[in-house]
């Protein structure tokens, strides 16, 4: 049944649109030309195909849609849509007038660090890259290793780790190569608009998935993350995270304090945090849902559909969560990885996907595709997502399926080069 409500949805994937349609609301979807799907063409009540990352382009279309259809909320659940959606909500008088300011702070890592430091929250040594000499100066002040990251991209794109003073020529060359260009993998909707330097934060990494309701933050899950010191790709996730209750409380308290300090009041958030030797330190955070199948893991383990809450809450169509949920099971994701080279065959995906304990299984490469050296999330070849009674069992099953049941055969890069030379 229709609720009589209309949402202006900025970008997103099919699952986002599905949740709004299930609510019985009218959906005016503004979608980027590169991201339109057949489902969105059929399901959206109104579809406007424009580059919504360009404010001068999206504003007149959004204003026209509001004039014709009426708009009760402007929402985006996807990274590139967060700033335009919050800016439009403020412009239309549908928010407290500060959502865009908050969204900009969350997306711009330099603004985030400055804001937290001004409020006395723990932050690493931080500075902007201005020239080659700024790298030397930062290394002398903060020590080694340190990390360089684009100010406002996502999925680990463009991150570089400086190991020593002798490593800075390589680091500077990589920064110059990427700065000012667009992301070239996964999504090309982000521009590398400057680099930030941060001292390295030690300790195991987690992410905290939360929903905020009028300034009250409810932690839905703490996600255990599998990472490596050799690159910036996330190799897997698992929920509930395997850590003592006291450590979980330290992480959740730090994230609740962080969200309040940043001015986040409503909607989903995904905060990456390390339990360092000096306590919990936020790496970065997003006023959106977590990627890498985290929403599927959370729903399987806790029964909470965070996408549905992200859709219903801004329209006033759901009650807030009153307390963190109790886990009723566990779930895990592991990435499909192979050494660099050329893919020769892919098999086993359909068989794995058909298992009752598998939530999702996919491989994005085909024979003839190139496997690149692993640098960030866009270099992963696929993933498997499973559910089980506890986290140990979920992780063991997922790793076994990725290792033994998914077959991606690759001719190593050196062998391929020799064959071409012959």
XYZ file of C-alpha atoms in Angstrom, residues 25 70 129 190 193 204 279 284 292 305 333 352 384 395 398:
15
model
C 6.830 5.107 -1.089
C 7.010 16.735 -3.827
C 51.048 16.568 1.410
C 35.831 9.687 -7.297
C 41.852 15.620 -4.665
C 44.040 -5.390 15.097
C 43.722 2.426 22.969
C 38.116 6.520 9.144
C 32.292 -5.885 1.382
C 18.407 -5.331 7.915
C 33.253 -13.261 4.072
C 29.412 -23.091 -3.988
C 32.313 -16.034 -0.685
C 35.529 -18.442 9.167
C 34.509 -19.721 4.264
